[in-house]
Coordinates of C-alpha atoms in Angstrom, one line a residue:
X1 CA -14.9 51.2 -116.0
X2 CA -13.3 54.4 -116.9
X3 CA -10.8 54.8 -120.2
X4 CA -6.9 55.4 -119.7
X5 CA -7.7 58.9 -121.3
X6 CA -10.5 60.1 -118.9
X7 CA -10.1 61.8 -116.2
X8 CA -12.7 63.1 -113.7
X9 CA -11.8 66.7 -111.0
X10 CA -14.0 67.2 -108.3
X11 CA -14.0 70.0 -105.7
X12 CA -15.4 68.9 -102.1
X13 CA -19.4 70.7 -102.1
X14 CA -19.3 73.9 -100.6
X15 CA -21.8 74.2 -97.2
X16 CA -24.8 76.7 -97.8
X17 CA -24.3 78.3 -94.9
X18 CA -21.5 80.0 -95.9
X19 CA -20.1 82.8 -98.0
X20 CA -17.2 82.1 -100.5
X21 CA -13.9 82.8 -99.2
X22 CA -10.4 82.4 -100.4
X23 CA -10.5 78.9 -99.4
X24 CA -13.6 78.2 -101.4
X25 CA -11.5 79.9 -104.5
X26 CA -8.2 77.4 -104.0
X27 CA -9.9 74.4 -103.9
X28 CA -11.9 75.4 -106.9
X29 CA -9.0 76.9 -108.7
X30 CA -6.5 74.2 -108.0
X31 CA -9.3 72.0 -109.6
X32 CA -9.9 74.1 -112.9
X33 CA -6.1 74.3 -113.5
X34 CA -5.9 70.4 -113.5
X35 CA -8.9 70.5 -115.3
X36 CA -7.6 72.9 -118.0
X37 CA -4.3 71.4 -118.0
X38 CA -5.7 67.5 -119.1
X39 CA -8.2 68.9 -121.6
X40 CA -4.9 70.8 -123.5
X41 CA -3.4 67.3 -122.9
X42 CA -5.8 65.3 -125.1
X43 CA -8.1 64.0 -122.1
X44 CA -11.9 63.6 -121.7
X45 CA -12.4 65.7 -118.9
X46 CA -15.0 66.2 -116.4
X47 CA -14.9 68.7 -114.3
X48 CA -17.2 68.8 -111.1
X49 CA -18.6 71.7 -108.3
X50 CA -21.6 72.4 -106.7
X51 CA -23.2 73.1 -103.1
X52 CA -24.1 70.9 -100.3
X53 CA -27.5 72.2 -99.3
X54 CA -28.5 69.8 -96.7
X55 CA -28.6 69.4 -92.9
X56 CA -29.5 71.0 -89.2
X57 CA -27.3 74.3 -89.5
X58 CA -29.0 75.1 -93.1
X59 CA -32.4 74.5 -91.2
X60 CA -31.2 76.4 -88.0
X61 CA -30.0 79.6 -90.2
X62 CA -33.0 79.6 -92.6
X63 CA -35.0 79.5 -89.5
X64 CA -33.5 82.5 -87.7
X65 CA -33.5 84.0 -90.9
X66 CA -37.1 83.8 -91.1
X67 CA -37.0 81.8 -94.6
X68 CA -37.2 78.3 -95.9
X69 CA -34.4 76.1 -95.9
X70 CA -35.1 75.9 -99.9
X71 CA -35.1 80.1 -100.1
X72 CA -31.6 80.2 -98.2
X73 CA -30.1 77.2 -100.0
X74 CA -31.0 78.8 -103.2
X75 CA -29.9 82.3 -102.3
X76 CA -26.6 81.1 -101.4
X77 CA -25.9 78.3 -103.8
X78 CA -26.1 81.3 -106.4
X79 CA -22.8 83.0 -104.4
X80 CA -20.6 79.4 -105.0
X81 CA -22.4 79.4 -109.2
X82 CA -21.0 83.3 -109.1
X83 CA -17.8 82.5 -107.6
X84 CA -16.7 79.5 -110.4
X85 CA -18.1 82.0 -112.6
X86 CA -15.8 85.3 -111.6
X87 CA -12.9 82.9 -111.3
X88 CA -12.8 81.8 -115.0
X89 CA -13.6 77.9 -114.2
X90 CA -14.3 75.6 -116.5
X91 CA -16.7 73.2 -114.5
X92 CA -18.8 70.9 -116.8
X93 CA -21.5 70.2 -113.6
X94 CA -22.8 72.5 -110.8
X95 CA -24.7 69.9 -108.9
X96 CA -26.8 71.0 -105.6
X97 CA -28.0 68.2 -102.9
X98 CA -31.7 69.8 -103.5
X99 CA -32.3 68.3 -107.2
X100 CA -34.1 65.6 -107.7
X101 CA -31.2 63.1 -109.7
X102 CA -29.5 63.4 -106.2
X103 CA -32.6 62.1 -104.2
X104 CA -32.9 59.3 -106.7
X105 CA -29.0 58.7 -106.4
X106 CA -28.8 58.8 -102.6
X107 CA -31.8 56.9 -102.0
X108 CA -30.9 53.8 -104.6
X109 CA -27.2 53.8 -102.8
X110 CA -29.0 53.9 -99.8
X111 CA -30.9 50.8 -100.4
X112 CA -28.2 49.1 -102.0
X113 CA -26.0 49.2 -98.2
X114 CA -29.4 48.0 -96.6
X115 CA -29.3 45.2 -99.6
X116 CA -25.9 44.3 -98.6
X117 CA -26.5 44.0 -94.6
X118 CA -24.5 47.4 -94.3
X119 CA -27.0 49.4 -92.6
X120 CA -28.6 48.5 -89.6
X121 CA -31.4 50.0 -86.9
X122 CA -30.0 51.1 -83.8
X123 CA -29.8 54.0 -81.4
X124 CA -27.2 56.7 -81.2
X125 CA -26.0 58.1 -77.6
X126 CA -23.1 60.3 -78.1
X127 CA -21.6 64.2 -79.1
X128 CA -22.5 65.9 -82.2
X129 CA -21.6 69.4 -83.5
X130 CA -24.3 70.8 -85.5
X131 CA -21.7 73.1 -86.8
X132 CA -19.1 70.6 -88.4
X133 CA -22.1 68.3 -88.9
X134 CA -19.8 65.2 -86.9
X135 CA -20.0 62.8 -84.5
X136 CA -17.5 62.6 -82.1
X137 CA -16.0 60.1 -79.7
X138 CA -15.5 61.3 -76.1
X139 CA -11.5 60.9 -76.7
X140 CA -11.6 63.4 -79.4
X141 CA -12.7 66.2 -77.1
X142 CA -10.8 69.1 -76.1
X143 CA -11.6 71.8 -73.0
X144 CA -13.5 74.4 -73.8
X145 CA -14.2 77.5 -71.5
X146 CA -15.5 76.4 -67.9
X147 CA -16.6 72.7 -67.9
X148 CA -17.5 72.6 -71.6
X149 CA -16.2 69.9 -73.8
X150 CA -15.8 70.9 -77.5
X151 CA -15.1 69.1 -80.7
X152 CA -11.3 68.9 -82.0
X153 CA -11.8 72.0 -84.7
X154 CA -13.3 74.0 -81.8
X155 CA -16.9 73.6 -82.6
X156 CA -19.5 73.5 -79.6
X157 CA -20.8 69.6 -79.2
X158 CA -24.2 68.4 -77.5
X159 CA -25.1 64.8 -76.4
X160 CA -27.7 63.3 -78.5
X161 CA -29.8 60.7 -78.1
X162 CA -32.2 59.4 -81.0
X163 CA -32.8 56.3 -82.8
X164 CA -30.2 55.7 -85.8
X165 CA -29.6 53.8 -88.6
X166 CA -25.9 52.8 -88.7
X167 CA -23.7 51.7 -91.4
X168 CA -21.0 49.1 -90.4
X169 CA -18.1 51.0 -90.7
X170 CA -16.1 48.5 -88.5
X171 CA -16.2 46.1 -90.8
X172 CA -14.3 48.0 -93.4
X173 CA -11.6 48.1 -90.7
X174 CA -8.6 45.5 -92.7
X175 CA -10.6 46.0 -96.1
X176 CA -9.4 49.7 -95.7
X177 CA -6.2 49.3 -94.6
X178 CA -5.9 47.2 -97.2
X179 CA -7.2 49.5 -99.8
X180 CA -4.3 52.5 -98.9
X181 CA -1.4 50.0 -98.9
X182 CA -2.1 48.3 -102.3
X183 CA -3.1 51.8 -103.5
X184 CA -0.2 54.5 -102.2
X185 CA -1.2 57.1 -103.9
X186 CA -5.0 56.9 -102.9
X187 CA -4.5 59.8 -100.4
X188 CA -2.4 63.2 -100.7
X189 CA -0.5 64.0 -99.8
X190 CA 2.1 61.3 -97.6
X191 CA 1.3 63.6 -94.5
X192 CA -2.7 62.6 -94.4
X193 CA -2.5 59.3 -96.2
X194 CA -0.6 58.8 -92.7
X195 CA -3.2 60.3 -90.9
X196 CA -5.8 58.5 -92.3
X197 CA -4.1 54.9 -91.7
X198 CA -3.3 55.6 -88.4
X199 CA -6.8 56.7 -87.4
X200 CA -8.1 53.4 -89.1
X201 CA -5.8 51.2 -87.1
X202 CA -6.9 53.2 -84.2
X203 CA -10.2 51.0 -84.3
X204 CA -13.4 52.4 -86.0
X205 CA -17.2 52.4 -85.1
X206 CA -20.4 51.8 -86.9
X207 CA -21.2 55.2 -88.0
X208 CA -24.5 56.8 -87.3
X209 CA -26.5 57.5 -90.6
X210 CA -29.7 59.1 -90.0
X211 CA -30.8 61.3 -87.9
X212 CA -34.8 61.9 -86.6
X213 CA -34.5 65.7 -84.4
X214 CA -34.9 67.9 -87.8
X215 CA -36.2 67.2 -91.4
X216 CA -34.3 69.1 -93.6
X217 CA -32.5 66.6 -95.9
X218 CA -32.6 63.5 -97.7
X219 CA -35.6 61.0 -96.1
X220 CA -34.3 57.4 -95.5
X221 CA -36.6 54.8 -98.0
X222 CA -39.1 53.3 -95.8
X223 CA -38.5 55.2 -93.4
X224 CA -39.5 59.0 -93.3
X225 CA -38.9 59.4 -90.0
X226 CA -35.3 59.3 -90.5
X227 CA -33.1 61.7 -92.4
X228 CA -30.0 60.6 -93.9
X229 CA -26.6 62.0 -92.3
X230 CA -25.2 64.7 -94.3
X231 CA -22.5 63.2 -95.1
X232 CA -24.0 60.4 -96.6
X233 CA -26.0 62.4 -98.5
X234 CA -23.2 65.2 -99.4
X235 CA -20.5 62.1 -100.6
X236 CA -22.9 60.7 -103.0
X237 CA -23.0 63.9 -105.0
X238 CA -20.0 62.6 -106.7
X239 CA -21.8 59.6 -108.2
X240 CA -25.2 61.6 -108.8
X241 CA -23.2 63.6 -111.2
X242 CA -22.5 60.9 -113.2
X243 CA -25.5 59.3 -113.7
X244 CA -25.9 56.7 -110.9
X245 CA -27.7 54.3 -110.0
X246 CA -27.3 54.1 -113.9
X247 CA -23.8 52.8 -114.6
X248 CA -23.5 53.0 -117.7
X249 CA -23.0 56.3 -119.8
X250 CA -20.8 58.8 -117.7
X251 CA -20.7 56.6 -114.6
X252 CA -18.5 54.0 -116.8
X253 CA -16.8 57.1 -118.7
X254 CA -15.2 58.3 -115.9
X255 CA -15.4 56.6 -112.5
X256 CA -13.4 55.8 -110.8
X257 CA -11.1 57.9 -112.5
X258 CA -11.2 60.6 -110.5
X259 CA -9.3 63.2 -107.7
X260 CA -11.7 64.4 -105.3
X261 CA -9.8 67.8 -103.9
X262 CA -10.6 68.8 -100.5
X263 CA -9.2 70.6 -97.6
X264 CA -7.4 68.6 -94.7
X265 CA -10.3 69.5 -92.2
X266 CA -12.4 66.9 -94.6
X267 CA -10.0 64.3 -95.3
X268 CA -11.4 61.6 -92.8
X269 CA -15.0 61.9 -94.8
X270 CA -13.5 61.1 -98.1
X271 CA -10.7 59.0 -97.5
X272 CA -12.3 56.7 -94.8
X273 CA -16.2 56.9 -94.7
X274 CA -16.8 57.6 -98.5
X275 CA -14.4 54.3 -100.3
X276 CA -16.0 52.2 -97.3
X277 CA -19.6 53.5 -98.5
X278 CA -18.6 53.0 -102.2
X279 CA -16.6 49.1 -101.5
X280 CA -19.9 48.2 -99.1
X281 CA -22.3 48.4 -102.8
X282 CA -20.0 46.9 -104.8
X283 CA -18.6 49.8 -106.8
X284 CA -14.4 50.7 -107.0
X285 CA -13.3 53.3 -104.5
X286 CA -11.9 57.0 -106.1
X287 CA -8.5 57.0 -107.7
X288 CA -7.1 59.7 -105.3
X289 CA -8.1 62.1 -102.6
X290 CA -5.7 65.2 -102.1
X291 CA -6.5 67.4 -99.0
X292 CA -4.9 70.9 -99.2
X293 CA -3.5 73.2 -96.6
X294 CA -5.5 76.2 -94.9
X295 CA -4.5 80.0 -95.7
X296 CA -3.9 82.5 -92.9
X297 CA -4.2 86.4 -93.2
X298 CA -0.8 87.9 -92.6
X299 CA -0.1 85.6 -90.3
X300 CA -2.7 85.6 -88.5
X301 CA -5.9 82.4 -88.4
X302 CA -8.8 83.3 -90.7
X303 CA -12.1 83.9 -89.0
X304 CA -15.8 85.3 -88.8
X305 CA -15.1 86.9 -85.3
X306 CA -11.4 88.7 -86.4
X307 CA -12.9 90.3 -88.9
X308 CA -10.1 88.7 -91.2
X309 CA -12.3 87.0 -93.8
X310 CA -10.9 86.9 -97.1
X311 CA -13.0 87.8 -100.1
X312 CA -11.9 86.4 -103.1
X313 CA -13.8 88.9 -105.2
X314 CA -12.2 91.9 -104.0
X315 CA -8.5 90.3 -104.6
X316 CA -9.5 89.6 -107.9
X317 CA -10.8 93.5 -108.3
X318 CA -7.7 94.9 -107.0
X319 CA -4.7 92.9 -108.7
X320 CA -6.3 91.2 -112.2
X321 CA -7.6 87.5 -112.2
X322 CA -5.4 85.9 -113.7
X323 CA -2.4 87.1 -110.8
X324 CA -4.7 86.0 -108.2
X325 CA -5.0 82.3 -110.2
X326 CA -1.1 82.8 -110.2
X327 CA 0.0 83.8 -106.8
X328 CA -2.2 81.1 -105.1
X329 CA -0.9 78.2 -106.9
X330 CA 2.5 79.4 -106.7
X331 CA 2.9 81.0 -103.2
X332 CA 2.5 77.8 -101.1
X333 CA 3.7 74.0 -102.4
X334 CA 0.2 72.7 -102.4
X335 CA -0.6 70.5 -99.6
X336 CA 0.8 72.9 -96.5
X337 CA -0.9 75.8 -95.1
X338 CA -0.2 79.2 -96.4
X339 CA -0.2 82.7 -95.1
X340 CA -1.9 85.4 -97.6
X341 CA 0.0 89.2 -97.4
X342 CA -1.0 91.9 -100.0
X343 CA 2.9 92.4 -99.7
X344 CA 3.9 88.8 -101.3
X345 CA 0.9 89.1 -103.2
X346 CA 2.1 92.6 -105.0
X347 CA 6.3 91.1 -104.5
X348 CA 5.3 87.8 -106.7
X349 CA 3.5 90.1 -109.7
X350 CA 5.9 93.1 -110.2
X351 CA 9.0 90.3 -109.5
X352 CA 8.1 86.9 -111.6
X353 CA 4.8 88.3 -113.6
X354 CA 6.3 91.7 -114.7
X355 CA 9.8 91.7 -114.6
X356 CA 10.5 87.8 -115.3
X357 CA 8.0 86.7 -117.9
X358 CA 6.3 90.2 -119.1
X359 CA 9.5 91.7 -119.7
X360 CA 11.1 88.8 -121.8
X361 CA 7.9 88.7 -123.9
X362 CA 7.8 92.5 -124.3
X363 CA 11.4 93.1 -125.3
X364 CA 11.9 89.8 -127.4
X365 CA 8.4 90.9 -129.4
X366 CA 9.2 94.3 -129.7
X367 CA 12.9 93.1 -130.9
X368 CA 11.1 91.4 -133.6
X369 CA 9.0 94.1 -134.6
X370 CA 12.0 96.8 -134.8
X371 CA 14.9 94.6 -136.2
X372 CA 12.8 91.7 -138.1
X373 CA 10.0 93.7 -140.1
X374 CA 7.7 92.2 -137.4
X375 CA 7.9 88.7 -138.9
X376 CA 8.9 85.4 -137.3
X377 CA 12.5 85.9 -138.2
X378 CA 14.4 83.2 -140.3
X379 CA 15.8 80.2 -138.1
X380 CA 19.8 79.3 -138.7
X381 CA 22.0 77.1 -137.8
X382 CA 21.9 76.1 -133.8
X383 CA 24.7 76.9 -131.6
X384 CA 25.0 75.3 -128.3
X385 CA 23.8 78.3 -126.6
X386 CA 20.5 77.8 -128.4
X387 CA 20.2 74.0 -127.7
X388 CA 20.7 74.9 -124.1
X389 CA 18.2 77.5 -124.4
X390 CA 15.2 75.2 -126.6
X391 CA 16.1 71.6 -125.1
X392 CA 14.9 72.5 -121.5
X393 CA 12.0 74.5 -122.7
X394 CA 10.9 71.8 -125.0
X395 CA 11.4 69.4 -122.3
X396 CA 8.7 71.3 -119.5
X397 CA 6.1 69.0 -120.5
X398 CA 7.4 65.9 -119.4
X399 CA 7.7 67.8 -116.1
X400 CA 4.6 69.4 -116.0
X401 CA 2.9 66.0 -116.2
X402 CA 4.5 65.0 -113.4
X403 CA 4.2 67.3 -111.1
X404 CA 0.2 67.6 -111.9
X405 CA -0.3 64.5 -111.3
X406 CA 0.8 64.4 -107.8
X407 CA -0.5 68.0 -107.7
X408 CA 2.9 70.0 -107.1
X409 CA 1.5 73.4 -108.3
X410 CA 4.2 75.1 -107.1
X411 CA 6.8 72.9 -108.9
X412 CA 5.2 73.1 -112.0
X413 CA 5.3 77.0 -111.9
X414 CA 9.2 76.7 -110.8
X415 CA 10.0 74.8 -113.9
X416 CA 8.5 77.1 -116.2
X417 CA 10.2 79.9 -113.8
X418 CA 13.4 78.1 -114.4
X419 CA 13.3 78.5 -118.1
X420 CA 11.7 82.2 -118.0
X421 CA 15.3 83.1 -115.9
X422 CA 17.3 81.1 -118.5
X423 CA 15.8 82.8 -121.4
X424 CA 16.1 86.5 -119.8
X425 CA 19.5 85.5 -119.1
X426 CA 20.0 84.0 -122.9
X427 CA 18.9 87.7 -124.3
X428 CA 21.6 88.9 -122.2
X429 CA 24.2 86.6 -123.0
X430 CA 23.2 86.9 -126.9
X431 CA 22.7 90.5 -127.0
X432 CA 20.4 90.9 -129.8
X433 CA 20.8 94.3 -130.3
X434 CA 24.2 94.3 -130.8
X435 CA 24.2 91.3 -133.9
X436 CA 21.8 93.3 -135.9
X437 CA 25.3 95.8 -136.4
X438 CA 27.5 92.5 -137.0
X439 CA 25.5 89.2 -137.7
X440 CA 21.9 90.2 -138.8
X441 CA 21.1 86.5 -139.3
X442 CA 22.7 85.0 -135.7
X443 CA 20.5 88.1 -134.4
X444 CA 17.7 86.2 -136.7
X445 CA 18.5 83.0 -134.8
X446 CA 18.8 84.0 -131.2
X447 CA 15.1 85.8 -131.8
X448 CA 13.4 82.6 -133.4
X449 CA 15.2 80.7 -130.4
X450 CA 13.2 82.9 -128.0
X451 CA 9.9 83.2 -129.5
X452 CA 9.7 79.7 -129.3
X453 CA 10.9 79.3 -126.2
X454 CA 7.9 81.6 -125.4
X455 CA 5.5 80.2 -127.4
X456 CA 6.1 76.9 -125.1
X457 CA 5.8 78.9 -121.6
X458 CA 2.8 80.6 -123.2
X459 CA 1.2 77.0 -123.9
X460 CA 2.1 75.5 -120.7
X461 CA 0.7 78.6 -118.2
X462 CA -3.0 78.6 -120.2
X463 CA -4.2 76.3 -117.3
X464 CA -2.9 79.0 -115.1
X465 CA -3.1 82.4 -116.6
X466 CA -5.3 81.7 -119.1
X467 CA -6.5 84.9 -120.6
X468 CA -2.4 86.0 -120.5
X469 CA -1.0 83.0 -122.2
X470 CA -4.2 83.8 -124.9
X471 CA -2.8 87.3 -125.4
X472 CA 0.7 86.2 -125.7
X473 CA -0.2 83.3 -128.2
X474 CA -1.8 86.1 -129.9
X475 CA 1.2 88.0 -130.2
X476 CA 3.2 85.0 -131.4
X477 CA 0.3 84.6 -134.0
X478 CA -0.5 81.1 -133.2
X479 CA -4.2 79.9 -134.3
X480 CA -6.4 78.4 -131.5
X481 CA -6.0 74.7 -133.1
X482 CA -2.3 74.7 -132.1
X483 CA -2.6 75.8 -128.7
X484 CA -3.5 72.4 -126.8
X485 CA -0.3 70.2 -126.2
X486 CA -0.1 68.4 -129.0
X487 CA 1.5 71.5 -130.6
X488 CA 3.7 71.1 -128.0
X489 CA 7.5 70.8 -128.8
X490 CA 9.3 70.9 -132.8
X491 CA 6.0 69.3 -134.2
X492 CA 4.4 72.8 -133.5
X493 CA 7.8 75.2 -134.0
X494 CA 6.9 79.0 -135.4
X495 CA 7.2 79.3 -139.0
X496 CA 9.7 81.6 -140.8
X497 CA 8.2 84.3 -142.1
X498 CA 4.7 84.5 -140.2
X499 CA 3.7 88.5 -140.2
X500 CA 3.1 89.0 -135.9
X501 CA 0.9 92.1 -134.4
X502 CA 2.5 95.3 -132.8
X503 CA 3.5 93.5 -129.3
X504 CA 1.3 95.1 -126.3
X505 CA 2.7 94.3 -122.3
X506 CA 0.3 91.5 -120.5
X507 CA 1.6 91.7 -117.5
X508 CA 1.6 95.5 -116.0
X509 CA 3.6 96.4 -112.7
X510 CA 1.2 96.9 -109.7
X511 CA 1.5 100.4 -108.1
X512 CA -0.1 101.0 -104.8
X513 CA -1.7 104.0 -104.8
X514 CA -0.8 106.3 -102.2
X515 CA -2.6 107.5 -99.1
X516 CA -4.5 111.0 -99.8

């Protein structure tokens, strides 16, 4: 099984049928900043995203559309390839359900439940929604219009009736139950691993796993008549990316240490149906799931028919792409729903990005370069003022570890945040500008004292901001092989006496133009 150094990211597959919206960017983002952040903490990372290309709605659209299932699948897939692209993401994989490794993969596991008495013939009677691609139990149902019934996220059902392969789901019941109690941290955060355990206690069904009224998808072995459910097919992308059925190589690099990151609508899939699947052929169930909260648009609910849709793209084109990476990580503790406004959007860059961090870089730099011949300055004797200044900086890693690990975004940002305030505070206290008149080498001191401090936030937002944090480790002159986190801390301290460039601002104020 997988090293104590590996450590394997997975975003959920995003659905064809859509375009990429912010939601698409979170989950991806929140991936490629835990991603970024083990690599720069000596880990052998894999990093996985992709498209889920399978099912009736991709069949439906395509055929509306007037194209192949294939034609739209590949049209759109591109958008999601595009999106990690734009976003700066650092994926390793970009797996689609339409390749042949995840045929092979899907198939074998697949046969392996049929091997193990998990899957059985049967026929399904019940309500579907083609456009969550779910089955649900009459109990679930909520009123819609009229007489209609419709599924619990508000999606139109219809009664189907086909033959069915089933898994035995039921029998996973205790094993499950089982599974999140000796495991707590198996599900993210406390809020859904409640969910979850409550709606296994509530009694489950054998879940129907093929499907016969459309083709599009993966054919059951032996049985081409059948189609396997979606999600089925769409969990297994996980494994397929790793090399399975073969175990060996990646597979037994990196599984099953992994986080698969989803959004709460999807938690039940991953965190009930998927470990069963993966317990049922005799292969360990994911380290941790962690579903995420949904955004609103100033305060109102996201959708098609509002109009409200928000397009990642164009937030990155109007405030820079490394704020957008900021203010979504930062604005909301990960976990809870958030609501997007352009005015915290534009309040969180001119306040913390600008003013907090961009201004202590700019002035403490440009200090250097006026007062200190635009060399690291010569490091004295420590005060306590300087201890209290280097001691909590040097310690952010130690609490950056922790809080990525449960995936506390925002309370990694407030840490560094605490130690940008303490350091803008520090200049203050110290006054620089005033020792250069009647302590040149105290002034020499503070200055060191703050460029490292710097140099450590600059190191420790690269998972974040990483095209900042490169500009600022540019201005501190620090080469690219100390910039991963074993430079962290004294072992990777500035040296005396190394010539820096002229300082340039990273972080610019944002200034809404005004109306013609």
């Amino acid at each position: 099984m997988s090293g104590a150094n590996t450590f394997f990211v997975t975003t959920p597959i995003y659905y064809v049928n859509d375009k990429p919206h912010i939601g698409h960017a979170y989950t991806t983002l929140a991936c490629d900043v835990l991603a970024r952040f083990k690599r720069l903490d000596g880990f052998d990372v894999k990093f996985l995203t992709g498209t889920d290309e399978h099912g009736q709605k991709v069949e439906k659209s395509a055929e509306t559309a007037g194209m192949t299932p294939l034609v739209l699948a590949d049209q759109n897939s591109g958008n999601f390839r595009e999106l990690a692209r734009i976003l700066g993401c650092t994926n390793d994989d970009f797996i689609r359900t339409t390749e042949p490794r995840h045929l092979a993969a899907c198939q074998a596991l697949w046969n392996k439940l049929v091997e193990k008495g998990d899957i059985y013939l049967g026929a399904y009677e019940g309500w579907y929604s083609v456009r969550d691609e779910a089955f649900y139990a009459e109990d679930e149902l909520i009123k819609g219009p009229g007489e209609t019934k419709l599924a619990p996220t508000g999606a139109p059902v219809e009664w189907v009736k086909e033959p069915s392969y089933f898994f035995r789901l039921s029998a996973w019941q205790d094993r499950l139950l089982k599974w999140y109690e000796d495991n707590p941290d198996c599900v993210g955060p406390n809020s859904r691993r409640n969910e979850v355990m409550s709606f296994v206690k509530g009694g489950l069904q054998d879940l129907s796993v093929s499907r016969t009224s459309f083709k599009w998808g993966i054919p059951v072995p032996g049985d081409d008549a059948h189609i396997m459910y979606v999600w089925l097919d769409a969990l297994t992308n996980y494994i397929t990316a790793l090399g399975y059925p073969d175990t060996s190589g990646d597979f037994a690099r990196y599984w099953p240490n992994v986080i698969h990151m989803v959004g709460k609508d999807i938690v039940r899939f991953h965190a009930v149906y998927w470990p069963a699947f993966l317990m049922a052929a005799d292969l360990p169930p994911p380290k941790r799931v962690f579903a995420h909260g949904w955004w609103t648009n100033e305060g109102q609910k996201i959708s098609k028919s509002l109009g409200n849709v928000i397009d990642p793209l164009s937030l990155i084109e109007t405030y820079g792409l490394d704020q957008v990476r900021y203010f979504l990580l930062r604005e909301v503790p990960f976990g809870n729903d958030g609501d997007f406004s352009h005015r915290a959007m534009i309040g969180r860059m001119n306040s913390e990005l600008a003013n907090d961090y961009g201004n202590l870089v700019q002035r403490v730099l440009s200090m250097i370069g006026k007062n200190c011949g635009g060399v690291v300055p010569e490091r004295g004797p420590a005060t306590d003022d300087d201890r209290e200044m280097l001691d909590p900086a040097y310690g952010l890693l130690d609490k950056l570890r922790a809080a990525m690990d449960r995936q506390l975004y925002h309370d990694a940002i407030e840490a560094v945040w605490v130690v940008v305030r303490a350091a803008n505070g520090y200049v203050d206290k110290q006054a620089p500008w005033a020792l250069k008149k009647t302590d040149p080498a105290r002034m020499g001191t503070v200055l060191w004292t703050l460029a490292e401090t710097i140099r450590c936030l600059a190191l420790l937002t690269q998972p974040f901001m990483p095209t900042s944090s490169a500009r600022i480790l540019e201005q501190l002159a620090v080469p690219d092989n100390q910039r991963s986190f074993a430079s962290f801390g004294p072992v990777g301290a500035l040296g005396s006496g190394t010539a820096l460039p002229s300082p340039q601002g990273v972080f610019p104020r944002f200034v809404e133009e005004s109306p013609a």
